[in-house]
Structure formats: C-alpha cells, structure tokens
Coordinates of N, CA and C in Angstrom, one line a residue:
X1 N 26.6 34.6 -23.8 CA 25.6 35.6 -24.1 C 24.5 35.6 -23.1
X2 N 24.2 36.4 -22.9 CA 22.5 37.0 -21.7 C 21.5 36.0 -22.4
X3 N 21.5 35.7 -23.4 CA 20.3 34.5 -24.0 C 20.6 33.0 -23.4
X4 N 21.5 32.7 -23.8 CA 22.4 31.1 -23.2 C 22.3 31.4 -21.7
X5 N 22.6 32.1 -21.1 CA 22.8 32.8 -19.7 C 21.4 32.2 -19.2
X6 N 20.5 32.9 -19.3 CA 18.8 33.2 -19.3 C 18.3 31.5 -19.0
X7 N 18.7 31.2 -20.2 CA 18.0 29.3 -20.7 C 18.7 28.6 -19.9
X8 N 20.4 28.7 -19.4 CA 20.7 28.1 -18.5 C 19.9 27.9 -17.1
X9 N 19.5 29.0 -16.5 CA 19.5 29.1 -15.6 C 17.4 29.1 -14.9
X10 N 16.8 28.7 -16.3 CA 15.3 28.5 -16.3 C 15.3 27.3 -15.5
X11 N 14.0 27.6 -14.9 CA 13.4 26.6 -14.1 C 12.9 25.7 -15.1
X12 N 13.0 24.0 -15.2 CA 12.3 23.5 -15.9 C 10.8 23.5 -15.5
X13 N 10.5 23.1 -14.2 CA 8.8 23.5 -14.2 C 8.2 24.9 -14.9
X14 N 8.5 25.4 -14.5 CA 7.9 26.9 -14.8 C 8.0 26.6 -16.5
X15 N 9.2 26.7 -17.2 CA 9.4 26.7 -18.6 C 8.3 25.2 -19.2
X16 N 8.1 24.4 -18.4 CA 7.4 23.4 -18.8 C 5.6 23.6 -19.1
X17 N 5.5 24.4 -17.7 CA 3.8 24.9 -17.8 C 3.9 26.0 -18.9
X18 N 4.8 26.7 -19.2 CA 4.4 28.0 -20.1 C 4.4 27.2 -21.5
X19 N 4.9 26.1 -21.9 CA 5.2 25.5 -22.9 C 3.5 25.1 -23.0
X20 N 3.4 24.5 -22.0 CA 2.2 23.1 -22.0 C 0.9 24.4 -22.4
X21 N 1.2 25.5 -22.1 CA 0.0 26.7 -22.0 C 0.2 27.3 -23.5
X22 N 1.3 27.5 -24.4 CA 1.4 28.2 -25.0 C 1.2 26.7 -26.1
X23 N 1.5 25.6 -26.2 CA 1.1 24.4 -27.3 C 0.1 23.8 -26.9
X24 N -0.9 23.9 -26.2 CA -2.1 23.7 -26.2 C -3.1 23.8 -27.2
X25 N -3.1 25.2 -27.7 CA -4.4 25.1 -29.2 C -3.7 24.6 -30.2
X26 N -2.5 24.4 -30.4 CA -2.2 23.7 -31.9 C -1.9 21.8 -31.5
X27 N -2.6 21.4 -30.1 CA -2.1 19.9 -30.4 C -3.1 19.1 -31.2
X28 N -4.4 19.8 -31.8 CA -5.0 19.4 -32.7 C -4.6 19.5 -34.2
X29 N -3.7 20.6 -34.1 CA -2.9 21.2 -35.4 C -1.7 19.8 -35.7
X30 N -1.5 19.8 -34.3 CA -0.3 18.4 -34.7 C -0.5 16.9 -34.9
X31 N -1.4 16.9 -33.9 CA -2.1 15.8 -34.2 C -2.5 15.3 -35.6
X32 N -2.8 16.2 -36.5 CA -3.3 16.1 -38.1 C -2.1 15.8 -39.0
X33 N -1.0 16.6 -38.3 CA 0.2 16.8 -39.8 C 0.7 15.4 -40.2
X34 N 0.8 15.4 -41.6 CA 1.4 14.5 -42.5 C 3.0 14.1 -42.6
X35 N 3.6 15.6 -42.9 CA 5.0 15.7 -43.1 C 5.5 15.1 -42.4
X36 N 7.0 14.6 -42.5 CA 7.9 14.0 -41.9 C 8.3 15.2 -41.1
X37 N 8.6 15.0 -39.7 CA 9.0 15.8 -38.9 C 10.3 15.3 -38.2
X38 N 11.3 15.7 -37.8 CA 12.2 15.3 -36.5 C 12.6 16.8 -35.6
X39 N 12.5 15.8 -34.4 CA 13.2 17.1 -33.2 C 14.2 17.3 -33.2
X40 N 14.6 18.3 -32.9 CA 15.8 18.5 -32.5 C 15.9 19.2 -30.6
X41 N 16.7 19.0 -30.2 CA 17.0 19.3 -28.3 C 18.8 19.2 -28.4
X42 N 18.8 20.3 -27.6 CA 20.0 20.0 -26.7 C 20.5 19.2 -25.4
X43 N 20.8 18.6 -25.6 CA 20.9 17.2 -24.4 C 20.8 18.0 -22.8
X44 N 21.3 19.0 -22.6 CA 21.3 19.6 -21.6 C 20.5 21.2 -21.5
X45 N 19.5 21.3 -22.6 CA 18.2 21.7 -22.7 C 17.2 22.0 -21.1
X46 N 17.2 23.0 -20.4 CA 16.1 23.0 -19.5 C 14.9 23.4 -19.7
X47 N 14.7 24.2 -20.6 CA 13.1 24.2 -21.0 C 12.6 23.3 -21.5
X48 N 13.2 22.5 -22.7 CA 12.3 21.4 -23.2 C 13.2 20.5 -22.9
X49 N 12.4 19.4 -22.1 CA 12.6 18.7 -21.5 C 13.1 17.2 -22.5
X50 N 13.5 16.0 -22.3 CA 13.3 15.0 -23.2 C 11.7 14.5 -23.2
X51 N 11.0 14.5 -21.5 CA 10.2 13.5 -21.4 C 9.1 14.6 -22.7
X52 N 9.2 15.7 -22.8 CA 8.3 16.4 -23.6 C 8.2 16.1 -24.9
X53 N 9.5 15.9 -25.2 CA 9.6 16.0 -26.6 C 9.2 14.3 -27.3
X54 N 9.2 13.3 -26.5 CA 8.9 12.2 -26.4 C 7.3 12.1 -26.3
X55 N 6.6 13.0 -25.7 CA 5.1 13.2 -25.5 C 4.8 13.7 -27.6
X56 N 5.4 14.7 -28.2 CA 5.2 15.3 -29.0 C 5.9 14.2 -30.2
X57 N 6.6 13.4 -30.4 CA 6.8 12.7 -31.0 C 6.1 11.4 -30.8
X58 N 5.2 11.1 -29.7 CA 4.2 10.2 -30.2 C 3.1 10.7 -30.9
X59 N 2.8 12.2 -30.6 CA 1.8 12.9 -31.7 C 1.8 13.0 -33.2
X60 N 3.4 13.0 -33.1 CA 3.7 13.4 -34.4 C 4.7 11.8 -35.1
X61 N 3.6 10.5 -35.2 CA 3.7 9.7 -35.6 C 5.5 8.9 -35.5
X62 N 5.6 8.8 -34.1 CA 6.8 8.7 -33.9 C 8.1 9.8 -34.4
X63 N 8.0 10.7 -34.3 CA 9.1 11.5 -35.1 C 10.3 11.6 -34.1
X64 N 11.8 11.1 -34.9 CA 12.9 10.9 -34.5 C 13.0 12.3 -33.6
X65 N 14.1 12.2 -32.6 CA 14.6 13.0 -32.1 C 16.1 13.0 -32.2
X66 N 16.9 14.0 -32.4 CA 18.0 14.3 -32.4 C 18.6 14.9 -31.0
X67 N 19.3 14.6 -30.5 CA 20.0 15.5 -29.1 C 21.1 15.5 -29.5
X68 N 21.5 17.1 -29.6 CA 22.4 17.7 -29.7 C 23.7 17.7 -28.6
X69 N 24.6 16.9 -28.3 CA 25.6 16.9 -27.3 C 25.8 18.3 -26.9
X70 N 26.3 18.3 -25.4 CA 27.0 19.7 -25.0 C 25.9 20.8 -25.6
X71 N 24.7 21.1 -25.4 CA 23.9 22.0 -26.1 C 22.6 21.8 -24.8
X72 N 22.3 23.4 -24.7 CA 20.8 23.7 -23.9 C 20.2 23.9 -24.9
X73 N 19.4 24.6 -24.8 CA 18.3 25.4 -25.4 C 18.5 25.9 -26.4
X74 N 19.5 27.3 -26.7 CA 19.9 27.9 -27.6 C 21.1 26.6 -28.4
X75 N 20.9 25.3 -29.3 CA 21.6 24.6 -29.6 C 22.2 25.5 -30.7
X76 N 21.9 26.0 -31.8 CA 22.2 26.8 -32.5 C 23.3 27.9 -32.4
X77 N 23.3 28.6 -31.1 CA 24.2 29.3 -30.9 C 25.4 28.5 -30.2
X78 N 25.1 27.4 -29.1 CA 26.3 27.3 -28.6 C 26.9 26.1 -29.5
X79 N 26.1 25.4 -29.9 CA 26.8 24.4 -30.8 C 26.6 24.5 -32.3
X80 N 26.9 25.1 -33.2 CA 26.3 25.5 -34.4 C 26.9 23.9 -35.5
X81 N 28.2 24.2 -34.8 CA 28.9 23.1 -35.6 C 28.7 21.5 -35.8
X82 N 28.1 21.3 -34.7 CA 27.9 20.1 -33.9 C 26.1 19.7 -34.5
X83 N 25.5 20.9 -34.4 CA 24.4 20.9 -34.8 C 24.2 20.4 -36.5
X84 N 25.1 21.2 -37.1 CA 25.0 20.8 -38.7 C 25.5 19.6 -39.0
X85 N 26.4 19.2 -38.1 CA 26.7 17.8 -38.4 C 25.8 16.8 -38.1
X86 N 24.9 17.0 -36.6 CA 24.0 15.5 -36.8 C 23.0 15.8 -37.8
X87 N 22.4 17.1 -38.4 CA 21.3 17.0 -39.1 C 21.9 16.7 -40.4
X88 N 23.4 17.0 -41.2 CA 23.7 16.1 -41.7 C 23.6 14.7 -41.9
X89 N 24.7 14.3 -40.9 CA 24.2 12.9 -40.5 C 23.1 12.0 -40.5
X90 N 22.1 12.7 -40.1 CA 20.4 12.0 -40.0 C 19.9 12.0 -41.9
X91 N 20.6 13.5 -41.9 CA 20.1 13.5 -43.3 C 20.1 12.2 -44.2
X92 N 21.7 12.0 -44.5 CA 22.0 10.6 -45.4 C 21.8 9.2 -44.7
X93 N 21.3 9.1 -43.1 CA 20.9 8.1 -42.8 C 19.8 7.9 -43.3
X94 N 18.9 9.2 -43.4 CA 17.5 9.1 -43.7 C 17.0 8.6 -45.2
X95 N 18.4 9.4 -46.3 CA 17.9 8.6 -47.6 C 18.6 7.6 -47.8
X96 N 19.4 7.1 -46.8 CA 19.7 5.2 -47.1 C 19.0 4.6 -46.8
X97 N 17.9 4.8 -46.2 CA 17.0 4.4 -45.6 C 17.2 3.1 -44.5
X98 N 18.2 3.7 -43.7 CA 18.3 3.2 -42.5 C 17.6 3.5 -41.4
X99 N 17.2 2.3 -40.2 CA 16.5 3.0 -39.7 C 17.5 3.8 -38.2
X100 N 16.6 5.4 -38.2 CA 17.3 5.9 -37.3 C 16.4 6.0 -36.0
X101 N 17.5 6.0 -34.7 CA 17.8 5.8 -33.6 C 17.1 7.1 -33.2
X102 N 16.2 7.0 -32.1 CA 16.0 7.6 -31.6 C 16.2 9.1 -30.9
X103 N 17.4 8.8 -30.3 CA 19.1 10.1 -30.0 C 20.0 9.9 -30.9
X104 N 20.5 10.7 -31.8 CA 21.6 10.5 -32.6 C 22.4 11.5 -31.7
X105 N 24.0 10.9 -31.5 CA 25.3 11.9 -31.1 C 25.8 11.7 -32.2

C-alpha cells in the first residue's frame, strides 16, 4: 500500500527531528504519567527508531518494549497477526507476573 510504501522509504533523521519537534510539549505530560505503559515498534521501523523508544521508556518508568518481527512502522497493517500475538503473549506474561524482557518476538 502507498502508506507502508511512504514509511519504508522515510528518512530516519528527518522522521527523527519531526518526532523530537512534534513530542516535545508533552515530555512533561510523560514524565508525570502513572499508568502502566508498554511500546510497541516494528523491528524494521524507520521512523521510530529503537534508540528512541528506549529514551521514552526511561521516561516512562522503564516501560517494556515489544518489537514486532518483520514489521516497519505501519506494524498493524503489515503484521496484524503477529502483532496480536505478542501483545497476547505479553499480556499473560504480565499477569503471571513474570518478569518481561525487554524485546519480546
């Protein structure tokens, strides 16, 4: 699709500064929040980066990240399947209360 197309083919700098410009007024917003949060990325993601999401999960009190295998940007569209399964997966790791890993595949 012209969307997956698009995301493949972004510059990570450029998509990096417009990120860093556009989440700027809420990193006091994030810095506050309570809730349990986790990321989710697509391992082969060029706009958000890992080292980013790793900057935002120390804000957000360590919050897990998930990398979605075989997946850019749009994880949802190209891997939908794959997608429901790790947040599955995290899910009932989460209320066994095991501790989870960083990158779940």
């Amino acid at each position: 699709t012209p969307l997956i197309n698009s995301a493949q083919r972004a510059d990570p700098r450029s998509a990096q500064k417009l990120l860093d410009l556009i989440s700027a007024p809420y990193i006091p917003v994030i810095n506050n929040l309570s809730e349990n949060i986790t990321l989710i990325r697509g391992n082969h993601d060029r706009l958000v980066q890992i080292k980013t999401l790793k900057k935002l999960s120390s804000c957000l009190n360590n919050a897990p990240i998930i990398e979605i295998p075989d997946s850019g940007h749009s994880v949802m569209l190209e891997n939908p399947v794959k997608l429901i399964e790790c947040i599955s997966n995290y899910l009932k790791e989460h209320e066994s209360g095991k501790k989870i890993p960083l990158s779940i595949y």
